[in-house]
Short mmCIF file of C-alpha atoms and ligand atoms in Angstrom, two decimals:
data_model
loop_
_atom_site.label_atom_id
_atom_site.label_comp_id
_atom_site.label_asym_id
_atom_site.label_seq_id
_atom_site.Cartn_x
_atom_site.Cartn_y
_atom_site.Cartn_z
CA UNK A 193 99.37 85.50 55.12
CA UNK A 194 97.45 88.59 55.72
CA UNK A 195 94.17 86.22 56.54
CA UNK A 196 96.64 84.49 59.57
CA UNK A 197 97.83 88.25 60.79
CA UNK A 198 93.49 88.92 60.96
CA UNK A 199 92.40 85.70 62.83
CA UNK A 200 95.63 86.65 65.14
CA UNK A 201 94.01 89.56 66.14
CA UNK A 202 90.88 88.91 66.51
CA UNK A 203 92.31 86.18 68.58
CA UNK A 204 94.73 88.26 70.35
CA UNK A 205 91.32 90.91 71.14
CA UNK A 206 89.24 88.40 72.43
CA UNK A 207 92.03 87.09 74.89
CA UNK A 208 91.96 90.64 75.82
CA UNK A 209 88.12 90.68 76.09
CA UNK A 210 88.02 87.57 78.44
CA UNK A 211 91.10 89.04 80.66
CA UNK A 212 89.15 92.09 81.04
CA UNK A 213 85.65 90.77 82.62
CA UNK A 214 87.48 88.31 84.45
CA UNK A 215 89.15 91.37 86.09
CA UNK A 216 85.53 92.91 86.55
CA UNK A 217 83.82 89.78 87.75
CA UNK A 218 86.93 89.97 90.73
CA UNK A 219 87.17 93.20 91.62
CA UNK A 220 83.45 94.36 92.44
CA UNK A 221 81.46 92.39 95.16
CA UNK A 222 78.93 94.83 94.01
CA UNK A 223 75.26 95.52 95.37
CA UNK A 224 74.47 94.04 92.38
CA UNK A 225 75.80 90.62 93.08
CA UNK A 226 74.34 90.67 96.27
CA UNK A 227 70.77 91.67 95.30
CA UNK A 228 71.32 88.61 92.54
CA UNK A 229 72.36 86.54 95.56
CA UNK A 230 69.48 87.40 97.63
CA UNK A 231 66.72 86.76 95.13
CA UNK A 232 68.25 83.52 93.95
CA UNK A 233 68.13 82.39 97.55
CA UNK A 234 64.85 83.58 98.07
CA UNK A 235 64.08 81.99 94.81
CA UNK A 236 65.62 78.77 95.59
CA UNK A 237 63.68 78.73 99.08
CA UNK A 238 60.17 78.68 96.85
CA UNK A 239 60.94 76.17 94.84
CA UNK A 240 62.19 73.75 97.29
CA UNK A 241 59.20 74.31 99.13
CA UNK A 242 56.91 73.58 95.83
CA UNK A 243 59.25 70.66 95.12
CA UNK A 244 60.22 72.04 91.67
CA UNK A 245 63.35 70.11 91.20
CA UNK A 246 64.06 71.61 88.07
CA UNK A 247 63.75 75.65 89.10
CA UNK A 248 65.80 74.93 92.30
CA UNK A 249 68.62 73.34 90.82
CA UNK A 250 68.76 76.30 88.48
CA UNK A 251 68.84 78.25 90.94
CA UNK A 252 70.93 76.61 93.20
CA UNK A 253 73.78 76.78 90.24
CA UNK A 254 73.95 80.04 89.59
CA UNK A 255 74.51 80.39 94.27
CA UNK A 256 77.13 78.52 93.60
CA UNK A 257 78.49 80.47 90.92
CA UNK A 258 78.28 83.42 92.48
CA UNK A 259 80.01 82.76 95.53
CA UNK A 260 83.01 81.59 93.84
CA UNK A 261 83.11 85.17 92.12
CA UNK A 262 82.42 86.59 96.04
CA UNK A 263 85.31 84.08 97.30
CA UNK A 264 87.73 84.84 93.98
CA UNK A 265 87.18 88.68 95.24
CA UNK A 266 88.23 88.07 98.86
CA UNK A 267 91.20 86.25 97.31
CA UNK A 268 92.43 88.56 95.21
CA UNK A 269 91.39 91.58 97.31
CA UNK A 270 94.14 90.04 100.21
CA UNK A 271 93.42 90.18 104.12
CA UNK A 272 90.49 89.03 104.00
CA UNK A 273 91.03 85.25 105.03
CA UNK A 274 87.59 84.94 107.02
CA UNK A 275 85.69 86.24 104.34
CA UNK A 276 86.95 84.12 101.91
CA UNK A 277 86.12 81.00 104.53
CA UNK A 278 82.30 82.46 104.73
CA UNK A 279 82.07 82.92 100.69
CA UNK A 280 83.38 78.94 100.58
CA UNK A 281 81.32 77.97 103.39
CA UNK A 282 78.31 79.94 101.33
CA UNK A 283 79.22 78.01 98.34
CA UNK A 284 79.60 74.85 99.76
CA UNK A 285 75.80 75.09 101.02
CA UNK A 286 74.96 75.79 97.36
CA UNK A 287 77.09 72.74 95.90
CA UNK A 288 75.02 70.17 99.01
CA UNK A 289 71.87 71.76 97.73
CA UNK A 290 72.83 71.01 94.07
CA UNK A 291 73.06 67.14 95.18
CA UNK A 292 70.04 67.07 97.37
CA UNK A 293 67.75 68.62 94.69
CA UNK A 294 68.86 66.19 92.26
CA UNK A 295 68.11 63.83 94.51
CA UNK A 296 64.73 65.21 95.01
CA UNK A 297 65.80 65.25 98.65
CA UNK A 298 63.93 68.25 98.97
CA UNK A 299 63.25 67.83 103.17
CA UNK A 300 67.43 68.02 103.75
CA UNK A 301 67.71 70.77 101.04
CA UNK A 302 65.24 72.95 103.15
CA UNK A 303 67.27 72.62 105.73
CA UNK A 304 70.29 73.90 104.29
CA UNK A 305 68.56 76.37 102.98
CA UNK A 306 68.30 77.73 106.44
CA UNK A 307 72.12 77.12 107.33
CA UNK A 308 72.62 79.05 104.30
CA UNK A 309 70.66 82.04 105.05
CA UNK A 310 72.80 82.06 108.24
CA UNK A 311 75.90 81.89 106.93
CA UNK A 312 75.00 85.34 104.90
CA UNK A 313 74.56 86.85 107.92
CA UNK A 314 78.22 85.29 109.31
CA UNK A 315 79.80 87.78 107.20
CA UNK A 316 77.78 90.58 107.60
CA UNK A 317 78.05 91.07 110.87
CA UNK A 318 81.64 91.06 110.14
CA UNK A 319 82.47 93.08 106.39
CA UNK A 320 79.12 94.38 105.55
CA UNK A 321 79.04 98.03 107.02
CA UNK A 322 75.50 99.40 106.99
C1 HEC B 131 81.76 86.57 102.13
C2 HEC B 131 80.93 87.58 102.70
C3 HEC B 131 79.44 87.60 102.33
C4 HEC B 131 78.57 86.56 102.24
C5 HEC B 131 78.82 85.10 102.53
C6 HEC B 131 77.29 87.15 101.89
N1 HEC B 131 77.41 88.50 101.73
FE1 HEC B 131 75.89 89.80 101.23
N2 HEC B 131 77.18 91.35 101.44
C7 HEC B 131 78.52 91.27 101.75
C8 HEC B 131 79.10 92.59 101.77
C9 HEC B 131 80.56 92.93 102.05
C10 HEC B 131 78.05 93.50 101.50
C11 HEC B 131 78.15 95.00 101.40
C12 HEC B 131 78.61 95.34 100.00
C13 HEC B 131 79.04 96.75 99.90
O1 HEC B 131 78.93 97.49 100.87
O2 HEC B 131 79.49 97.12 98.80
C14 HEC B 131 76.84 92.68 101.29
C15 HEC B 131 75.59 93.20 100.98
C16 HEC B 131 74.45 92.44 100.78
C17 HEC B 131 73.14 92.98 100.46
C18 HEC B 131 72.81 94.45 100.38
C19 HEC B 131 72.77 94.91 98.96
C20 HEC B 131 72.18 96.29 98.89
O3 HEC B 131 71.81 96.69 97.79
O4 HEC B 131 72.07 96.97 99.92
C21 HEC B 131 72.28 91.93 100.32
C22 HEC B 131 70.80 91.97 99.98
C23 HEC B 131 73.06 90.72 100.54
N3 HEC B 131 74.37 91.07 100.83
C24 HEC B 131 72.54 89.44 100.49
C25 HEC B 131 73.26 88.29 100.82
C26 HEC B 131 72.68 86.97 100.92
C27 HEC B 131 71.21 86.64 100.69
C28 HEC B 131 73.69 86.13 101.24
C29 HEC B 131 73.64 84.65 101.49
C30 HEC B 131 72.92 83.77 100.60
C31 HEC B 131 74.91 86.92 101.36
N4 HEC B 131 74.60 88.23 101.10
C32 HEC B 131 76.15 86.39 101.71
C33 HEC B 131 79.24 90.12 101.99
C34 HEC B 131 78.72 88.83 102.01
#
């Protein structure tokens, strides 16, 4: 009885736990995601350009990841319908790069590497201030 009351709680406190950075992870499009976002892109860029399959899919995952946090943000932050479009737009480029690494398409993934460098500086110009 008293075990079932313990693994409860502990249940009950890790529920909490998980609700709790999933709040973080949505309310803060931090510097610190961004500066994570720019060196995996710039990261990403190398090692399509050295063909390393393995380090740019890596790195292309974690894009992705990101910019669902940046796109979950815009959502739950409200008026904010264009940035949401540019985070999924972002992400999307991430996702296309995922396939084209895997298949070692590595001529295609440099170009959307480029499309999405641009599409960082889509939003920018319109909810980055300085
Ligand atoms: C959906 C909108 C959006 C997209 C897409 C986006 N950013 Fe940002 N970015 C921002 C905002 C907003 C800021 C300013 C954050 C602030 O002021 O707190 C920012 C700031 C930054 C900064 C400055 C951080 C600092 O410490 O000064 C860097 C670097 C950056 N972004 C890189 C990128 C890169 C690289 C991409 C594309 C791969 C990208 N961003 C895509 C919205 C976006």
């Amino acid at each position: 009885m008293k075990k079932k009351l313990i693994k409860s709680t502990v249940l009950l406190l890790s529920l909490l736990v998980g609700v709790a950075s999933v709040a973080v992870a949505v309310t803060e499009v931090d510097m610190d995601l961004m500066q994570r976002i720019e060196e995996s892109t710039k990261n990403v860029d190398s090692n399509i350009s050295l063909k390393d399959g393995k380090a740019a899919l890596a790195d292309a995952r974690e894009i992705e990841e990101m910019f669902s946090k940046v796109e979950l943000y815009y959502k739950h932050k409200g008026d904010a319908a264009d940035a949401i479009e540019y985070a999924r737009k972002s992400k999307n480029f991430a996702t296309e790069l995922i396939r084209q690494v895997s298949e070692k398409d590595f001529d295609s993934a440099s170009a959307t590497v480029s499309s999405l460098a641009k599409s960082c500086k889509t939003c920018h110009q319109v909810y980055k201030k300085s």
